[in-house]
């Protein structure tokens, strides 16, 4: 959700899908890439989204379904379904992240905010077996130290960025 752009639709969207069997996920406006003009002031935090919806349709928290679940889940107190909020800006979850992305060019990225990936094309185009490919991916994952969202500050402002569309956000 982006303040002043679509935040006025939060409650309408929740109301529309309440009782439908579909769980709407609201995501905080993120500073991925360089083309979206991101400013922290534009972020509508997940807790604000929950307050807006709960004022009309009371919500209660739901436990995560698994470690690393990205959305914080909330259910309607009357049993009308649930929503989720993805709070990568206001409540980062880097330490529990289980996401990796494979670009169209064959590079694996261990973070949505990564500046570079690991090229898997030589393995995939060569005669590497599944076990070797798996070992390389496991090694990349074990060595990862991505914490962009936890470190988000003036110190990350000048880091190069890759557009989300490039790495399959």
Coordinates of N, CA and C in Angstrom, one line a residue:
X1 N 0.9 -1.2 0.0 CA 0.0 0.0 0.0 C 0.9 1.2 0.0
X2 N 0.5 2.2 -0.8 CA 1.3 3.5 -0.9 C 0.4 4.6 -0.4
X3 N 0.9 5.4 0.6 CA 0.2 6.5 1.1 C -0.1 7.5 0.1
X4 N -1.4 7.9 0.0 CA -1.8 8.9 -0.9 C -2.1 8.4 -2.3
X5 N -1.8 7.1 -2.6 CA -2.0 6.5 -3.9 C -3.2 5.5 -3.8
X6 N -3.0 4.5 -3.0 CA -4.1 3.5 -2.9 C -4.5 3.1 -1.5
X7 N -4.0 3.8 -0.5 CA -4.3 3.5 0.9 C -5.8 3.7 1.2
X8 N -6.5 4.6 0.4 CA -7.9 4.8 0.7 C -8.7 3.6 0.3
X9 N -8.2 2.6 -0.4 CA -8.9 1.4 -0.8 C -8.8 0.2 0.1
X10 N -8.0 0.4 1.1 CA -7.7 -0.8 2.0 C -9.0 -1.4 2.5
X11 N -9.8 -0.7 3.2 CA -11.0 -1.2 3.8 C -12.0 -1.7 2.7
X12 N -12.1 -1.0 1.6 CA -13.0 -1.5 0.5 C -12.6 -2.8 0.0
X13 N -11.3 -3.0 -0.2 CA -10.7 -4.2 -0.7 C -11.0 -5.3 0.3
X14 N -10.7 -5.1 1.6 CA -11.0 -6.1 2.6 C -12.4 -6.5 2.6
X15 N -13.3 -5.5 2.6 CA -14.7 -5.7 2.6 C -15.2 -6.6 1.4
X16 N -14.6 -6.2 0.2 CA -15.0 -7.0 -1.0 C -14.7 -8.4 -0.9
X17 N -13.6 -8.8 -0.3 CA -13.1 -10.2 -0.3 C -13.5 -10.9 1.0
X18 N -14.0 -10.2 2.0 CA -14.4 -10.8 3.2 C -15.5 -11.8 2.9
X19 N -15.4 -13.0 3.4 CA -16.4 -14.1 3.2 C -16.3 -14.8 1.8
X20 N -15.4 -14.4 1.0 CA -15.2 -15.0 -0.3 C -14.4 -16.3 -0.4
X21 N -13.7 -16.5 0.7 CA -12.7 -17.6 0.7 C -11.4 -17.2 0.2
X22 N -11.2 -16.0 -0.2 CA -9.9 -15.5 -0.7 C -9.3 -14.6 0.4
X23 N -8.0 -14.9 0.7 CA -7.3 -14.1 1.7 C -6.5 -13.0 1.0
X24 N -6.9 -11.8 1.2 CA -6.1 -10.6 0.6 C -4.9 -10.4 1.3
X25 N -3.8 -10.2 0.6 CA -2.5 -9.8 1.2 C -2.2 -8.4 0.9
X26 N -1.9 -7.6 1.9 CA -1.5 -6.2 1.7 C 0.0 -6.1 2.0
X27 N 0.7 -5.5 1.1 CA 2.1 -5.4 1.2 C 2.5 -4.0 1.3
X28 N 3.5 -3.7 2.2 CA 4.0 -2.4 2.4 C 4.8 -2.0 1.2
X29 N 4.7 -0.7 0.8 CA 5.4 -0.2 -0.3 C 6.9 -0.3 0.0
X30 N 7.6 -1.0 -0.9 CA 9.0 -1.3 -0.7 C 9.9 -0.5 -1.6
X31 N 11.2 -0.4 -1.2 CA 12.2 0.3 -2.0 C 13.0 -0.6 -2.9
X32 N 12.3 -1.4 -3.7 CA 12.9 -2.3 -4.6 C 13.2 -1.6 -5.9
X33 N 14.4 -1.7 -6.4 CA 14.7 -1.1 -7.7 C 14.8 0.4 -7.5
X34 N 14.8 1.1 -8.7 CA 15.0 2.6 -8.6 C 13.9 3.3 -9.4
X35 N 13.0 2.6 -9.9 CA 12.0 3.3 -10.8 C 10.7 3.6 -10.1
X36 N 10.5 3.3 -8.8 CA 9.2 3.6 -8.2 C 9.2 4.8 -7.3
X37 N 10.3 5.6 -7.2 CA 10.3 6.8 -6.5 C 10.0 6.7 -5.0
X38 N 10.5 5.6 -4.4 CA 10.2 5.2 -3.0 C 10.7 6.3 -2.0
X39 N 9.8 6.6 -1.0 CA 10.1 7.4 0.1 C 9.5 6.7 1.3
X40 N 10.2 6.7 2.4 CA 9.6 6.1 3.6 C 8.3 6.7 4.1
X41 N 8.1 8.0 3.9 CA 6.9 8.6 4.2 C 5.7 8.1 3.5
X42 N 5.9 7.4 2.3 CA 4.8 6.8 1.5 C 4.4 5.5 2.0
X43 N 5.1 4.9 3.0 CA 4.8 3.5 3.4 C 3.6 3.6 4.4
X44 N 2.6 2.8 4.1 CA 1.5 2.5 5.0 C 1.9 1.2 5.7
X45 N 2.2 1.3 7.0 CA 2.7 0.2 7.7 C 1.6 -0.9 7.9
X46 N 2.0 -2.1 8.1 CA 1.0 -3.2 8.3 C 0.1 -3.0 9.5
X47 N 0.7 -2.4 10.6 CA -0.2 -2.2 11.8 C -1.3 -1.2 11.5
X48 N -0.9 -0.2 10.6 CA -1.9 0.8 10.2 C -3.0 0.2 9.4
X49 N -2.6 -0.7 8.5 CA -3.6 -1.4 7.7 C -4.6 -2.2 8.5
X50 N -4.0 -3.0 9.5 CA -4.8 -3.8 10.4 C -5.8 -2.9 11.2
X51 N -5.3 -1.8 11.7 CA -6.2 -0.8 12.5 C -7.3 -0.3 11.6
X52 N -7.0 0.0 10.4 CA -8.0 0.6 9.5 C -9.1 -0.5 9.2
X53 N -8.7 -1.7 9.0 CA -9.7 -2.7 8.7 C -10.5 -3.1 9.9
X54 N -9.7 -3.3 11.0 CA -10.3 -3.7 12.3 C -11.3 -2.7 12.9
X55 N -11.2 -1.5 12.5 CA -12.1 -0.5 13.0 C -13.5 -0.8 12.5
X56 N -13.6 -1.4 11.3 CA -15.0 -1.7 10.8 C -15.3 -3.2 10.9
X57 N -14.3 -4.0 10.7 CA -14.4 -5.5 10.7 C -13.4 -6.0 11.6
X58 N -13.7 -6.2 12.9 CA -12.7 -6.6 13.9 C -11.9 -7.8 13.5
X59 N -10.5 -7.7 13.7 CA -9.6 -8.7 13.4 C -8.9 -9.2 14.6
X60 N -8.4 -10.5 14.5 CA -7.6 -11.1 15.6 C -6.5 -11.8 14.9
X61 N -5.3 -11.8 15.6 CA -4.1 -12.4 15.0 C -4.3 -13.9 14.8
X62 N -3.6 -14.4 13.8 CA -3.5 -15.9 13.5 C -2.0 -16.2 13.6
X63 N -1.7 -17.4 14.2 CA -0.4 -17.9 14.2 C 0.1 -18.2 12.8
X64 N 1.4 -18.0 12.6 CA 2.0 -18.3 11.3 C 1.8 -19.8 11.1
X65 N 1.6 -20.1 9.8 CA 1.4 -21.5 9.4 C 2.7 -22.3 9.3
X66 N 3.8 -21.6 9.2 CA 5.1 -22.2 9.1 C 6.2 -21.2 9.3
X67 N 7.4 -21.6 9.7 CA 8.5 -20.7 9.9 C 8.9 -20.0 8.5
X68 N 9.0 -18.7 8.6 CA 9.4 -18.0 7.4 C 8.2 -17.5 6.6
X69 N 7.0 -17.7 7.1 CA 5.8 -17.2 6.4 C 5.9 -15.7 6.3
X70 N 5.7 -15.2 5.1 CA 6.0 -13.8 4.8 C 4.8 -12.9 5.4
X71 N 3.6 -13.3 5.2 CA 2.5 -12.5 5.6 C 2.2 -12.7 7.1
X72 N 2.0 -11.7 7.8 CA 1.4 -11.8 9.2 C -0.1 -11.9 9.0
X73 N -0.7 -12.9 9.5 CA -2.1 -13.2 9.2 C -3.0 -12.7 10.3
X74 N -4.2 -12.3 9.9 CA -5.3 -11.8 10.8 C -6.6 -12.4 10.3
X75 N -7.4 -12.8 11.2 CA -8.8 -13.3 10.8 C -9.8 -12.4 11.3
X76 N -10.9 -12.4 10.6 CA -12.1 -11.6 11.0 C -12.7 -12.3 12.2
X77 N -13.0 -11.5 13.3 CA -13.5 -12.1 14.5 C -14.8 -12.8 14.3
X78 N -15.6 -12.5 13.3 CA -16.8 -13.1 13.0 C -16.7 -14.4 12.1
X79 N -15.5 -14.8 11.8 CA -15.2 -16.0 11.0 C -15.3 -15.8 9.5
X80 N -15.3 -14.5 9.1 CA -15.5 -14.2 7.6 C -14.3 -14.3 6.8
X81 N -13.2 -15.0 7.3 CA -12.0 -15.2 6.5 C -10.8 -14.5 7.1
X82 N -9.8 -14.2 6.3 CA -8.6 -13.6 6.8 C -7.9 -12.7 5.8
X83 N -7.0 -11.9 6.4 CA -6.2 -11.1 5.5 C -4.7 -11.3 6.0
X84 N -3.8 -10.8 5.2 CA -2.4 -10.9 5.6 C -1.8 -9.6 5.3
X85 N -0.7 -9.2 6.1 CA 0.0 -8.0 5.8 C 1.5 -8.4 5.7
X86 N 2.2 -7.9 4.7 CA 3.6 -8.2 4.5 C 4.3 -7.0 4.9
X87 N 5.1 -7.1 6.0 CA 5.7 -5.9 6.6 C 7.2 -5.8 6.5
X88 N 7.7 -5.9 5.3 CA 9.1 -6.0 5.1 C 9.8 -4.6 5.4
X89 N 9.0 -3.6 5.5 CA 9.6 -2.3 5.9 C 9.5 -2.0 7.4
X90 N 8.4 -2.2 8.0 CA 8.2 -1.8 9.4 C 8.5 -3.0 10.3
X91 N 8.5 -4.2 9.9 CA 8.8 -5.4 10.7 C 9.5 -6.4 9.9
X92 N 10.8 -6.1 9.5 CA 11.5 -7.0 8.6 C 11.6 -8.4 9.2
X93 N 11.7 -9.4 8.2 CA 11.7 -10.8 8.6 C 12.9 -11.5 7.9
X94 N 14.0 -10.8 7.7 CA 15.2 -11.3 7.0 C 15.7 -12.6 7.7
X95 N 15.7 -12.7 9.0 CA 16.3 -13.8 9.6 C 15.5 -15.1 9.4
X96 N 14.2 -15.0 9.1 CA 13.3 -16.1 8.9 C 13.0 -16.3 7.4
X97 N 13.6 -15.5 6.6 CA 13.3 -15.6 5.1 C 13.7 -17.0 4.5
X98 N 12.8 -17.5 3.8 CA 13.1 -18.8 3.1 C 12.9 -18.7 1.6
X99 N 13.0 -17.4 1.1 CA 12.7 -17.1 -0.3 C 14.0 -17.0 -1.1
X100 N 14.0 -17.6 -2.3 CA 15.1 -17.4 -3.3 C 14.4 -17.2 -4.6
X101 N 15.0 -16.5 -5.5 CA 14.4 -16.2 -6.8 C 15.4 -16.5 -7.9
X102 N 14.9 -17.1 -9.0 CA 15.7 -17.4 -10.1 C 15.3 -16.5 -11.3
X103 N 16.3 -15.7 -11.7 CA 16.0 -14.8 -12.8 C 15.8 -15.5 -14.1
X104 N 15.3 -14.8 -15.1 CA 15.1 -15.4 -16.4 C 16.4 -15.7 -17.1
X105 N 17.5 -15.1 -16.6 CA 18.8 -15.3 -17.1 C 19.6 -16.4 -16.4
X106 N 18.9 -17.1 -15.4 CA 19.5 -18.2 -14.7 C 20.3 -17.9 -13.5
X107 N 20.2 -16.7 -12.9 CA 20.9 -16.4 -11.7 C 20.0 -16.6 -10.5
X108 N 20.5 -17.1 -9.4 CA 19.7 -17.2 -8.2 C 20.0 -16.1 -7.3
X109 N 19.0 -15.4 -6.7 CA 19.1 -14.3 -5.8 C 18.5 -14.7 -4.5
X110 N 19.2 -14.5 -3.4 CA 18.8 -14.9 -2.1 C 18.0 -13.8 -1.4
X111 N 17.8 -12.6 -2.0 CA 17.1 -11.6 -1.4 C 16.4 -10.7 -2.5
X112 N 15.3 -10.2 -2.3 CA 14.6 -9.4 -3.2 C 15.4 -8.1 -3.4
X113 N 16.2 -7.7 -2.4 CA 17.0 -6.5 -2.5 C 18.4 -6.7 -2.9
X114 N 18.7 -7.9 -3.4 CA 20.1 -8.3 -3.7 C 20.6 -7.4 -4.9
X115 N 21.9 -7.2 -4.9 CA 22.5 -6.4 -6.0 C 23.1 -7.4 -7.0
X116 N 23.3 -8.6 -6.7 CA 23.9 -9.6 -7.6 C 23.4 -11.0 -7.2
X117 N 23.4 -11.8 -8.2 CA 23.0 -13.2 -8.0 C 24.1 -14.2 -8.3
X118 N 23.9 -15.4 -8.2 CA 24.8 -16.5 -8.6 C 24.3 -17.1 -9.9
X119 N 25.2 -17.1 -10.9 CA 24.8 -17.6 -12.2 C 24.8 -19.2 -12.2
X120 N 23.7 -19.8 -12.4 CA 23.6 -21.2 -12.4 C 23.6 -21.8 -13.8
X121 N 23.7 -20.9 -14.8 CA 23.7 -21.4 -16.2 C 24.8 -22.4 -16.5
X122 N 26.0 -22.2 -16.1 CA 27.1 -23.2 -16.4 C 26.7 -24.6 -15.9
X123 N 26.1 -24.6 -14.7 CA 25.7 -25.9 -14.2 C 24.5 -26.5 -15.0
X124 N 23.5 -25.6 -15.3 CA 22.3 -26.1 -15.9 C 22.6 -26.5 -17.4
X125 N 23.5 -25.8 -18.0 CA 23.8 -26.1 -19.4 C 24.9 -27.2 -19.6
X126 N 25.6 -27.4 -18.5 CA 26.7 -28.4 -18.6 C 26.1 -29.7 -18.2
X127 N 26.9 -30.6 -17.8 CA 26.4 -32.0 -17.5 C 26.3 -32.2 -16.0
X128 N 26.1 -31.1 -15.2 CA 26.0 -31.3 -13.8 C 24.7 -32.0 -13.4
X129 N 24.8 -32.9 -12.5 CA 23.7 -33.7 -12.0 C 22.9 -32.9 -11.0
X130 N 21.7 -33.5 -10.7 CA 20.8 -32.8 -9.7 C 21.5 -32.6 -8.4
X131 N 22.3 -33.6 -7.9 CA 23.0 -33.5 -6.6 C 24.0 -32.3 -6.6
X132 N 24.7 -32.1 -7.7 CA 25.7 -31.1 -7.8 C 25.0 -29.7 -7.8
X133 N 23.9 -29.6 -8.6 CA 23.2 -28.3 -8.6 C 22.6 -28.0 -7.2
X134 N 22.0 -29.0 -6.6 CA 21.5 -28.9 -5.3 C 22.6 -28.4 -4.3
X135 N 23.7 -29.0 -4.4 CA 24.8 -28.6 -3.5 C 25.3 -27.2 -3.7
X136 N 25.3 -26.7 -4.9 CA 25.7 -25.3 -5.2 C 24.6 -24.4 -4.6
X137 N 23.3 -24.7 -4.8 CA 22.3 -23.9 -4.3 C 22.3 -23.8 -2.8
X138 N 22.5 -25.0 -2.2 CA 22.6 -25.1 -0.7 C 23.7 -24.2 -0.2
X139 N 24.9 -24.3 -0.9 CA 26.0 -23.5 -0.5 C 25.8 -22.0 -0.6
X140 N 25.1 -21.6 -1.7 CA 24.7 -20.2 -1.8 C 23.8 -19.7 -0.7
X141 N 22.9 -20.6 -0.4 CA 21.9 -20.2 0.7 C 22.6 -20.2 2.1
X142 N 23.5 -21.1 2.3 CA 24.2 -21.1 3.6 C 25.1 -19.9 3.8
X143 N 25.7 -19.4 2.7 CA 26.6 -18.2 2.8 C 25.9 -16.9 2.7
X144 N 24.6 -16.9 2.5 CA 23.9 -15.6 2.4 C 23.9 -14.8 3.7
X145 N 24.0 -13.5 3.5 CA 24.0 -12.6 4.7 C 23.1 -11.4 4.4
X146 N 22.1 -11.7 3.6 CA 21.2 -10.6 3.2 C 20.4 -10.1 4.4
X147 N 20.4 -8.8 4.6 CA 19.7 -8.2 5.8 C 19.2 -6.8 5.4
X148 N 19.0 -6.6 4.1 CA 18.7 -5.2 3.7 C 17.5 -4.6 4.4
X149 N 16.4 -5.3 4.6 CA 15.3 -4.8 5.3 C 15.5 -4.5 6.7
X150 N 16.4 -5.3 7.4 CA 16.7 -5.0 8.8 C 17.7 -3.8 8.9
X151 N 18.5 -3.6 7.8 CA 19.5 -2.5 7.8 C 19.0 -1.2 7.2
X152 N 17.8 -1.3 6.6 CA 17.3 -0.2 5.8 C 17.5 1.2 6.5
X153 N 18.3 2.0 5.9 CA 18.7 3.3 6.5 C 19.3 4.1 5.4
X154 N 19.9 5.2 5.8 CA 20.7 6.0 4.9 C 21.8 5.2 4.3
X155 N 22.3 4.3 5.1 CA 23.4 3.4 4.6 C 23.1 2.5 3.5
X156 N 21.8 2.2 3.3 CA 21.4 1.4 2.1 C 20.9 2.2 1.0
X157 N 20.8 3.5 1.2 CA 20.2 4.4 0.2 C 20.9 4.4 -1.1
X158 N 22.2 4.4 -1.1 CA 23.0 4.5 -2.3 C 23.5 3.1 -2.9
X159 N 23.0 2.0 -2.3 CA 23.3 0.7 -2.9 C 22.7 0.6 -4.3
X160 N 23.4 -0.1 -5.2 CA 22.7 -0.4 -6.5 C 21.5 -1.3 -6.2
X161 N 20.5 -1.1 -7.1 CA 19.3 -1.9 -6.9 C 18.9 -2.6 -8.2
X162 N 18.3 -3.7 -8.1 CA 17.7 -4.5 -9.2 C 16.2 -4.3 -9.2
X163 N 15.6 -4.1 -10.3 CA 14.2 -4.0 -10.4 C 13.5 -5.4 -10.0
X164 N 12.4 -5.3 -9.3 CA 11.7 -6.6 -8.9 C 11.4 -7.4 -10.1
X165 N 11.0 -6.8 -11.1 CA 10.5 -7.6 -12.3 C 11.7 -8.4 -12.9
X166 N 12.9 -8.0 -12.7 CA 14.1 -8.7 -13.2 C 14.3 -10.0 -12.4
X167 N 14.1 -10.0 -11.1 CA 14.4 -11.2 -10.3 C 13.2 -11.9 -9.9
X168 N 12.1 -11.6 -10.5 CA 10.9 -12.4 -10.2 C 10.3 -12.1 -8.8
X169 N 10.2 -10.9 -8.5 CA 9.6 -10.5 -7.2 C 8.1 -10.9 -7.1

